[in-house]
Coordinates of C-alpha atoms and ligand atoms in Angstrom, one line a residue:
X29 CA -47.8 18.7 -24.1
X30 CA -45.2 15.9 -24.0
X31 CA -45.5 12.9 -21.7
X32 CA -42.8 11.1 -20.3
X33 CA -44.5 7.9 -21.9
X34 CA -44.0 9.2 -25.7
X35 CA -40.2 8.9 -24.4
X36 CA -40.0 5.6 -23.8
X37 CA -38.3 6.8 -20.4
X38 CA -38.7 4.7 -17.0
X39 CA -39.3 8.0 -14.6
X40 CA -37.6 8.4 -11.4
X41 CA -40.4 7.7 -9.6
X42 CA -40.5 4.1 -11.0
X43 CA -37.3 3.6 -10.0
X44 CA -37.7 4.7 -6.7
X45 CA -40.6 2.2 -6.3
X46 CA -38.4 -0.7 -7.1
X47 CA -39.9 -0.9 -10.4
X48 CA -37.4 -0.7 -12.7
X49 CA -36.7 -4.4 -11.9
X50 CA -36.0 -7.9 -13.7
X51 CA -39.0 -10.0 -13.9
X52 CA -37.4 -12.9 -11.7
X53 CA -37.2 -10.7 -8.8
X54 CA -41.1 -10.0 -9.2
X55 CA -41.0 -14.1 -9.3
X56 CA -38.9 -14.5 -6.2
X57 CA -40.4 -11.8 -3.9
X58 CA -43.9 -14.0 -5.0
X59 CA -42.2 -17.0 -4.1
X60 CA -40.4 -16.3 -0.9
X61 CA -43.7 -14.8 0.2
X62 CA -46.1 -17.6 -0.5
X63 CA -42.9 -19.7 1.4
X64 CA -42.8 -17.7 4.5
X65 CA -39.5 -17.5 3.7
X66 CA -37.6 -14.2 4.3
X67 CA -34.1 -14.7 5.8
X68 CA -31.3 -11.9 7.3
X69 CA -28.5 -11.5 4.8
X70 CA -25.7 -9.7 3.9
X71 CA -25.3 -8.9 0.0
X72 CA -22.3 -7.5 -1.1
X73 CA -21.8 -5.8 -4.8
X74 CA -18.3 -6.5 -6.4
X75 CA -16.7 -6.6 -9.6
X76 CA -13.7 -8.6 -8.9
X77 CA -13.3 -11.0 -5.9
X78 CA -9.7 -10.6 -5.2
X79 CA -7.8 -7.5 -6.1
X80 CA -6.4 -7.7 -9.6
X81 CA -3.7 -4.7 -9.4
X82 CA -6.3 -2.9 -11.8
X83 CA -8.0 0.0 -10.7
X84 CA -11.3 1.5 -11.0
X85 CA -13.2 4.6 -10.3
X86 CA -16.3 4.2 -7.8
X87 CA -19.3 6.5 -8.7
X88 CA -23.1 6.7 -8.5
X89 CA -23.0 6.2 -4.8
X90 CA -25.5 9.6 -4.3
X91 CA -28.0 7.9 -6.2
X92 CA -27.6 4.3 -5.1
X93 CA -28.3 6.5 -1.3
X94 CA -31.8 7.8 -2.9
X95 CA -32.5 4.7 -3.9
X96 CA -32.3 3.0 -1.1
X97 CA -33.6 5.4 1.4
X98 CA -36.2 4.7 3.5
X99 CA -36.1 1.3 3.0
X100 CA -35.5 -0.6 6.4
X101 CA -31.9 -1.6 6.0
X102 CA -28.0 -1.0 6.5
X103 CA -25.5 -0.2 3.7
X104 CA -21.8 0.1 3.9
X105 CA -19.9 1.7 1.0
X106 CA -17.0 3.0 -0.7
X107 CA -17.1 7.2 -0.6
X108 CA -17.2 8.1 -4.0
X109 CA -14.4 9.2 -5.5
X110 CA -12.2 5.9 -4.0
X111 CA -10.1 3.8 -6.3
X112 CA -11.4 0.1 -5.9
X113 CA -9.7 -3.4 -6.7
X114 CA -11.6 -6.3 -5.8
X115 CA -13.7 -6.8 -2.7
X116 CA -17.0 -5.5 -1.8
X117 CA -17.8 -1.9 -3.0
X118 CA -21.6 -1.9 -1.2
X119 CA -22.7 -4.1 1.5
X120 CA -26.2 -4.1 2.1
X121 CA -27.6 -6.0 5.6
X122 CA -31.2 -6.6 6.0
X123 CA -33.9 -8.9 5.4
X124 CA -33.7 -10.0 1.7
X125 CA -37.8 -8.9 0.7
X126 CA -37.2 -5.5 1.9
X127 CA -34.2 -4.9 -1.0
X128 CA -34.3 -7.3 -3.3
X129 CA -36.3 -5.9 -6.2
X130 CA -33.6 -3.0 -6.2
X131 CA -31.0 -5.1 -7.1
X132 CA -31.4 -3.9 -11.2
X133 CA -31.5 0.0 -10.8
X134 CA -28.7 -0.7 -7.6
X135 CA -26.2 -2.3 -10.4
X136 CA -27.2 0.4 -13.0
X137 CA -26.6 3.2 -11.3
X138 CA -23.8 1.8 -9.8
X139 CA -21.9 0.3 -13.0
X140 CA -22.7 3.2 -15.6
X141 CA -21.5 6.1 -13.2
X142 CA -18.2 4.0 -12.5
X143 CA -17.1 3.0 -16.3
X144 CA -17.8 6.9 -17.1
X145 CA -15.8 7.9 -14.0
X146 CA -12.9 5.5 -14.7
X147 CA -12.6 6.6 -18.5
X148 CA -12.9 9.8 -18.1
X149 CA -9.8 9.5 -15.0
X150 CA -8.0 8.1 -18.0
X151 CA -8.2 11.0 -20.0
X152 CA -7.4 13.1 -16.6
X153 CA -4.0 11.1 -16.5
X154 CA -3.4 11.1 -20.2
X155 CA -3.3 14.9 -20.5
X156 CA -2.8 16.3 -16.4
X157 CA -2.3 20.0 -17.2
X158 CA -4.3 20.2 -19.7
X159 CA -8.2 21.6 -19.8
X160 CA -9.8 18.6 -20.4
X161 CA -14.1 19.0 -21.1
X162 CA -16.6 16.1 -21.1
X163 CA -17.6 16.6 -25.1
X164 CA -19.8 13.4 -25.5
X165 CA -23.6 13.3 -23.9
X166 CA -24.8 13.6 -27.9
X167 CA -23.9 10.0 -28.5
X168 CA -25.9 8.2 -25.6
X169 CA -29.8 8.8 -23.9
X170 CA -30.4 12.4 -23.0
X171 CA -31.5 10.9 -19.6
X172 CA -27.5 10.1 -19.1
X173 CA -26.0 13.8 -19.3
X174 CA -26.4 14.5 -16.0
X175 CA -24.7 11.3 -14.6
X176 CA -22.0 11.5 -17.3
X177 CA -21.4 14.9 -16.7
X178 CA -21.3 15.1 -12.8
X179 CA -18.8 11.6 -13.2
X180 CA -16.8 13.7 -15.4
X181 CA -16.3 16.0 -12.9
X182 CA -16.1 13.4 -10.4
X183 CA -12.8 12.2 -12.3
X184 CA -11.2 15.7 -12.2
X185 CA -12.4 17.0 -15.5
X186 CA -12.6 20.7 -15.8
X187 CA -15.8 21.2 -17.4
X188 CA -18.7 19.7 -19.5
X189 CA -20.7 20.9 -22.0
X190 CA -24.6 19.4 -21.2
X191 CA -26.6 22.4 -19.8
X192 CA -29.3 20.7 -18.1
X193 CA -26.0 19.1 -16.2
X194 CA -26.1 22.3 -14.5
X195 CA -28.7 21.0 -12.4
X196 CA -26.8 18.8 -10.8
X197 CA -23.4 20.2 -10.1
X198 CA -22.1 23.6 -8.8
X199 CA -20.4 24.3 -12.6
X200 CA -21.9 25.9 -15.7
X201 CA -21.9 24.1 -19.1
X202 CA -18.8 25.4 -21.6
X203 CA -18.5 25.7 -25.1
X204 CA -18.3 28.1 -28.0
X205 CA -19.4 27.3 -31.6
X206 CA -20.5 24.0 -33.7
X207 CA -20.0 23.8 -37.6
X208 CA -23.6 24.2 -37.9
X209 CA -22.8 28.2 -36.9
X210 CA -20.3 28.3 -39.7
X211 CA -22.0 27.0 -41.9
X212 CA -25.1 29.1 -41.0
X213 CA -22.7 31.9 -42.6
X214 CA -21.7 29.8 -45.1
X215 CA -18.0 29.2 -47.0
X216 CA -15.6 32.4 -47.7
X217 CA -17.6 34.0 -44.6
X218 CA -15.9 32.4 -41.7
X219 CA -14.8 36.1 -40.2
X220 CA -18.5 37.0 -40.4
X221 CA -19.4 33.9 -38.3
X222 CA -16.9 34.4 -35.8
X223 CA -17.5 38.2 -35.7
X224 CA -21.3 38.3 -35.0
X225 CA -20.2 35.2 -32.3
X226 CA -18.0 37.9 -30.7
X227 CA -20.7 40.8 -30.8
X228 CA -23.2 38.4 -29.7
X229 CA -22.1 36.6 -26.8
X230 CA -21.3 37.7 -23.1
X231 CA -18.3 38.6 -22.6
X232 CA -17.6 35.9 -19.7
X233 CA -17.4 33.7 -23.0
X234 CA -13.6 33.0 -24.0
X235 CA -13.6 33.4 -28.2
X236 CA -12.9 30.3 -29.0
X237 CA -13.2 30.4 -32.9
X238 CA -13.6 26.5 -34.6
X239 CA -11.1 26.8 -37.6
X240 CA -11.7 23.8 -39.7
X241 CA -14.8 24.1 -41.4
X242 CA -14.2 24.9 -45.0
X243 CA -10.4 25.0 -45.4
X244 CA -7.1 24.5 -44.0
X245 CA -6.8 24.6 -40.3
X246 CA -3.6 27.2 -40.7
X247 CA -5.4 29.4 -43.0
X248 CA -8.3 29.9 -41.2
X249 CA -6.7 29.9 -37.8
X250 CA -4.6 33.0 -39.5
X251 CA -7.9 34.8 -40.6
X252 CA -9.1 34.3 -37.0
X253 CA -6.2 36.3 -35.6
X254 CA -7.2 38.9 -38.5
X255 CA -10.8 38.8 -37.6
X256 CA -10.9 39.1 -33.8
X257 CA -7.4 40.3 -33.2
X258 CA -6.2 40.5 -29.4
X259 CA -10.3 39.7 -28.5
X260 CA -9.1 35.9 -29.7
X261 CA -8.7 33.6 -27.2
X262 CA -8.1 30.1 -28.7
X263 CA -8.7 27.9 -31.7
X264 CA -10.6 25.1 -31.8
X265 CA -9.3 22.3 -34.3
X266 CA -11.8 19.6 -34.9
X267 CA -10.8 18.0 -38.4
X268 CA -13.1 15.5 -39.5
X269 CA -11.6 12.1 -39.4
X270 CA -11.2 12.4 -43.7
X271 CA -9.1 14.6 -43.5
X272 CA -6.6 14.5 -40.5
X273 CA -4.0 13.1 -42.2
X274 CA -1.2 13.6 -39.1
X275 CA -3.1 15.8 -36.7
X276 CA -0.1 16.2 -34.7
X277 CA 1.7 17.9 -37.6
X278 CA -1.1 19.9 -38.4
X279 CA -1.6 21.3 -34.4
X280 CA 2.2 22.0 -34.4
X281 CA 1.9 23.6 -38.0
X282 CA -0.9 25.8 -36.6
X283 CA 1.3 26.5 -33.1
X284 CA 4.2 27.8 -35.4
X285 CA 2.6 29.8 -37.6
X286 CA 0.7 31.6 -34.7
X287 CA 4.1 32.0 -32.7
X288 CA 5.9 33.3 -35.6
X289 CA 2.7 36.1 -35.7
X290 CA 3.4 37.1 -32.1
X291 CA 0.4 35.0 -31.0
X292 CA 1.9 32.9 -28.4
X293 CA -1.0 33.6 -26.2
X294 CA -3.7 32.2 -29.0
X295 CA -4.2 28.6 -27.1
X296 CA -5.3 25.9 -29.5
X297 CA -7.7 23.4 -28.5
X298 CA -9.2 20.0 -30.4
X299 CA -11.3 17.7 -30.4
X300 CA -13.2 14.5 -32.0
X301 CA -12.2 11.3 -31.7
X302 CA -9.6 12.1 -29.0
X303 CA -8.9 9.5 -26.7
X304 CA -5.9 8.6 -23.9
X305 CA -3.3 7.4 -26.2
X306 CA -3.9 10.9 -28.7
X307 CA -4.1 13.3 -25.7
X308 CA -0.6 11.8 -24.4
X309 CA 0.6 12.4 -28.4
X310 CA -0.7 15.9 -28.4
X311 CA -0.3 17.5 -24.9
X312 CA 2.4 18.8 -25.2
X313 CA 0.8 21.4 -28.3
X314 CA -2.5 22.3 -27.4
X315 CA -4.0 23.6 -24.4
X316 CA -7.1 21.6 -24.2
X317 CA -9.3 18.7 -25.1
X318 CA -12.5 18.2 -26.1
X319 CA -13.4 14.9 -25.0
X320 CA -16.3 12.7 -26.3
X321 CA -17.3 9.0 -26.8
X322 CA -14.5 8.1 -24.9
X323 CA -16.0 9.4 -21.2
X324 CA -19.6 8.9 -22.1
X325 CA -19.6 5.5 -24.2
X326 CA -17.5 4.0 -21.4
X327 CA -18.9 0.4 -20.6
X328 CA -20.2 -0.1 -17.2
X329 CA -18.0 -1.9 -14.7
X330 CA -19.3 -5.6 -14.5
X331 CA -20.8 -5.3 -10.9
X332 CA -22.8 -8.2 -9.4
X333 CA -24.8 -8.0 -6.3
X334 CA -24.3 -11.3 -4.3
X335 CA -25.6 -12.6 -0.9
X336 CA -22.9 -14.1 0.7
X337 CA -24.0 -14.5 4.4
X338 CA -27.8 -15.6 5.2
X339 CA -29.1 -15.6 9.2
X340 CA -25.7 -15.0 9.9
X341 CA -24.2 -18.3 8.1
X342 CA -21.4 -17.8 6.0
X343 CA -22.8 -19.1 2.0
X344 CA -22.2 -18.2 -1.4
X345 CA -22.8 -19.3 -4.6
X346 CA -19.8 -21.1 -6.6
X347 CA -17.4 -18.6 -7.5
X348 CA -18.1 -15.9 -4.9
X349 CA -16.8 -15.5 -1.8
X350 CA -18.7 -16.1 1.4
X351 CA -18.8 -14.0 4.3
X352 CA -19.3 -10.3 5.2
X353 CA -16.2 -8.7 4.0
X354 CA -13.9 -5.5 4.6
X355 CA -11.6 -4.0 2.3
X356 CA -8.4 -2.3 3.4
X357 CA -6.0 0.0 1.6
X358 CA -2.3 -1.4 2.3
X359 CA 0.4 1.3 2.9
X360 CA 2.0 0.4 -0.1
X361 CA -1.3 1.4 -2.3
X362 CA -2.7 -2.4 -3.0
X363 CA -6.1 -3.3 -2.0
X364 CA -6.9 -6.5 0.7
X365 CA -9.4 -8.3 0.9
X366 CA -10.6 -10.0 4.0
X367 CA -13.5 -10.9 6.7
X368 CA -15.2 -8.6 8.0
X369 CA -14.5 -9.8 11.9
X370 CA -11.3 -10.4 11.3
X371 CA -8.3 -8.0 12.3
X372 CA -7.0 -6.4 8.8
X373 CA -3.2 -5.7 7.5
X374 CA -1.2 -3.7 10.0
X375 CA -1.4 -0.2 8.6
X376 CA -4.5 -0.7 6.5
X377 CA -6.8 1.6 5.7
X378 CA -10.8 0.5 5.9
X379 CA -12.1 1.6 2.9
X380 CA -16.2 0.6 3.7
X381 CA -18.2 3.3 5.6
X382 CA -22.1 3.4 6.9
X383 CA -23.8 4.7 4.3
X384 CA -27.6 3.9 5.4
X385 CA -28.4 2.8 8.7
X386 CA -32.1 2.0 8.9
X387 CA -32.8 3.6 5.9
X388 CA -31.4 6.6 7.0
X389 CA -28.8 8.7 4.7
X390 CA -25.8 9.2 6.9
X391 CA -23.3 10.6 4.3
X392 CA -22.9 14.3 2.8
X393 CA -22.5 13.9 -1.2
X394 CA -19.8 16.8 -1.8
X395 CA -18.6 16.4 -5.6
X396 CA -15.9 18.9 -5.2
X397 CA -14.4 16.9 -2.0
X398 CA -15.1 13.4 -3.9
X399 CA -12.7 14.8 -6.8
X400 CA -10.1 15.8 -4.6
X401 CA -10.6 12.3 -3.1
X402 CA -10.3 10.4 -6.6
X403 CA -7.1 12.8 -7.3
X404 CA -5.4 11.8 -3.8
X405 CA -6.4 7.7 -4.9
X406 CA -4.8 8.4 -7.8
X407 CA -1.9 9.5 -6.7
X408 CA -1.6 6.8 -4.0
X409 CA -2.2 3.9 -6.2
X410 CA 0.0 5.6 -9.2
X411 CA -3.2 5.2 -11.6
X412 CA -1.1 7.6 -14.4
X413 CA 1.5 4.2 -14.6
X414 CA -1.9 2.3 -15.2
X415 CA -3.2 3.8 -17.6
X416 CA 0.2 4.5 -19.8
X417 CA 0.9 1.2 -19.9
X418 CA -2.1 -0.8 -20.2
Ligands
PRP7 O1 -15.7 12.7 -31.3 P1 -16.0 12.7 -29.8 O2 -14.8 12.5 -28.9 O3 -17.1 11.8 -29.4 O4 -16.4 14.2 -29.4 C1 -17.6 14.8 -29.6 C2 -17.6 15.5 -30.9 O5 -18.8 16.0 -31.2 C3 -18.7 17.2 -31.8 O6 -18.4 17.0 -33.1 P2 -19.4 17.1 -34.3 O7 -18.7 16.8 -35.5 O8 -20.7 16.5 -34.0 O9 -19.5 18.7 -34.1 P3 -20.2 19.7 -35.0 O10 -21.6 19.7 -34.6 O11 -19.5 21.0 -34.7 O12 -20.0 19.3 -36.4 C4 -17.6 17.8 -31.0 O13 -17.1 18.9 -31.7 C5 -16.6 16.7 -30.9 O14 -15.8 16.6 -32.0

C-alpha cells in the first residue's frame, strides 16, 4: 500500500493543524508565549497597497474558509471571483496566537489559486467565443489539479481535462486522444487508431481525431474525414513546436481544404504551447483551445499578510499602510482604497464581506455564481483592454 509519506506530500490534515508553517512562526508563538504577550490585531493580506490600474483575479477563498474554521476569529474578504487592485483582499481580526502559524498555508492557498485564476481569465479574454479547456495539470504537483482546475473554471473556462478534478467541481473532465494512442497503432495506421477510438468510446464523446502525429496536418485531417465520415466531429492540431513553421497558415490550410470537401461543420481545435497573444492570432480559425502551462504554471500573486492595527492602535511596518482598511469599487470601475471608519467614495461599491465570524463559515462557495461574478468584474473593469495591451 502507498503512504502519503513515500510522496513527499504535506496532508491536509497538517495543514489544517497549522503545521504547514515557517519555522519563525513556531519561534514567535514560543516567544510571545513565554512574554505574556498576545495583543488584538487586525492583519490584512494585500498585494499592492494602492490600486495600480492592474487587475487581478481573487481565488482560493473556499479553502482559505477551511482553513481558518474553527479558529476563534473574524475574517473579511473579497467573494471569489472579484477583480482586485490594491487594498486588502482578507482582513483577519483576532488575537495574534490564535492565527498566526496560518499565515504560510493562508498566502499559499491564497496566491497559487489567484495567479492560475488571473491567467487563465487572460486566455478567457484572448479567445471569448471560443471553447477554451484547462490543458496543463501534467506540468506541476498532482496535488495542484484540483485547485488549477476548479480556478480554471473559476475564470470562465469551459472545461478541464484532470479527472480527479471532478471531485471538486460540478463538470466532468474532457478530452479525446494523446499521440501515445496513435502511436499505439503505429505510422500508415492512423484510420485504425481513430476507428477503434470511435467503436470504443461512449457516444457522449465528441470524435475529436488528433491529426499530427506522423504526417502533414492536411493530409491526415483529410483521411480523418474518410475514416469517420459525418461521425467526425473536430480535429485536433497539436504540431510539435519543430515543426510549426506558421501554425496560422497551416490551421487556415486545414479550414480550406475541409470547406472545399463540404466539411464546414468539421471544427478544428489546437493546442501546445498556446498562450494569449496566439489565441488572439488564431481565433478567428479554430473553434477551440487547448490550454496548458499557461493557466497552470501561472506565478502566484505576491500576497503578504500584514498586521497593521494592534489593541486597536493604528501601526505598520515601513512600507505598509496602517489601519483597518475598506476597499470600494468606484462607478467608473477603479478600485479605492481607504479606512475602514471612514465614509467611502460617493457611489462606491464595498468590496469586503464577513467571511468568518468566530470561526464560523458564513459564506456559500458557489463556483458557478463566482464565474458569473468574475465575468461581470470583467466586464466592469474592461479586463479584455488589459490584457490586449499589456
Ligand atoms: O503545451 P501546453 O500549453 O502546456 O499544453 C499541454 C500540452 O500537453 C499535451 O501535449 P503532449 O505533447 O504532452 O501530448 P501528447 O501526450 O499527446 O504527446 C497537450 O496535447 C498539450 O499540447
Amino acid at each position: 500500500m502507498v503512504t502519503v509519506s513515500q510522496f513527499d506530500i504535506i496532508t491536509a490534515e497538517t495543514i489544517k493543524r497549522g503545521d504547514a508553517t515557517d519555522a519563525y512562526f513556531d519561534r514567535t508563538v514560543e516567544t510571545l508565549d513565554h512574554a505574556g504577550t498576545n495583543p488584538h490585531v487586525v492583519a490584512e493580506i494585500t498585494a499592492d497597497q494602492f490600486p495600480t490600474g492592474e487587475f487581478e483575479l481573487f481565488a482560493g477563498v473556499k479553502d482559505a474558509a477551511h482553513l481558518l474554521e474553527n479558529l476563534p476569529i473574524d475574517v473579511d474578504a473579497l467573494p471569489e471571483g472579484t477583480l482586485f487592485d490594491g487594498g486588502p483582499v482578507f482582513q483577519i481580526e483576532g488575537t495574534y496566537l490564535d492565527f498566526a502559524r496560518y499565515e504560510t498555508a493562508l498566502l499559499g492557498f491564497l496566491s497559487h489559486a489567484s495567479g492560475i485564476a488571473t491567467n487563465a481569465l487572460e486566455t478567457r479574454y484572448a479567445a471569448p467565443d471560443s471553447l477554451v479547456l484547462s490543458f496543463g495539470t501534467r506540468h506541476v504537483h498532482p496535488t495542484l489539479g484540483g485547485i488549477i482546475e476548479r480556478a480554471a473554471l473559476l475564470a470562465g473556462l469551459d472545461g478541464f481535462s484532470n479527472v480527479a478534478a471532478e471531485e471538486f467541481v460540478d463538470q466532468q473532465a474532457s478530452g479525446t486522444m494523446p499521440h501515445a494512442l496513435m502511436l499505439c497503432f503505429g505510422k500508415g495506421n492512423q484510420e485504425a487508431a481513430w476507428q477503434a477510438f470511435d467503436d470504443a468510446v461512449d457516444e457522449s464523446v465528441p470524435r475529436i481525431t488528433l491529426c499530427d502525429t506522423f504526417s502533414d496536418e492536411v493530409d491526415e485531417v483529410l483521411r480523418a474525414v474518410d475514416a469517420l465520415g459525418d461521425r467526425l466531429d473536430s480535429v485536433r492540431l497539436d504540431t510539435t513546436g519543430s515543426r510549426r513553421g506558421d501554425f496560422e497558415h497551416i490551421i487556415r490550410e486545414v479550414r480550406w481544404e475541409l470547406d472545399a470537401r463540404g466539411q464546414d461543420d468539421v471544427d478544428i481545435f489546437v493546442s501546445g504551447g498556446i498562450t494569449p497573444d496566439t489565441m488572439r492570432d488564431l481565433r478567428d480559425h479554430v473553434a477551440g483551445f487547448g490550454v496548458g502551462g499557461y493557466i497552470s504554471n501561472a506565478d502566484p500573486i505576491d500576497f503578504a499578510l500584514d498586521i497593521v492595527e494592534v489593541d486597536r492602535t493604528p501601526t505598520a511596518k515601513r512600507g505598509k499602510l496602517s489601519g483597518k482598511k475598506a476597499v470600494y469599487r468606484t462607478s467608473n470601475g477603479g478600485h479605492h482604497v481607504g479606512l475602514a471608519d471612514r465614509s467611502g467614495p460617493s457611489n462606491g461599491e464595498e468590496l469586503l464581506e464577513p467571511l468568518i465570524r468566530d470561526g464560523e463559515i458564513v459564506r456559500e462557495f458557489d463556483l458557478d455564481e463566482a464565474s458569473k461574478r468574475s465575468n461581470a468584474n470583467a466586464e466592469r473593469v474592461s479586463f479584455s483592454d488589459q490584457v490586449s495591451t499589456s
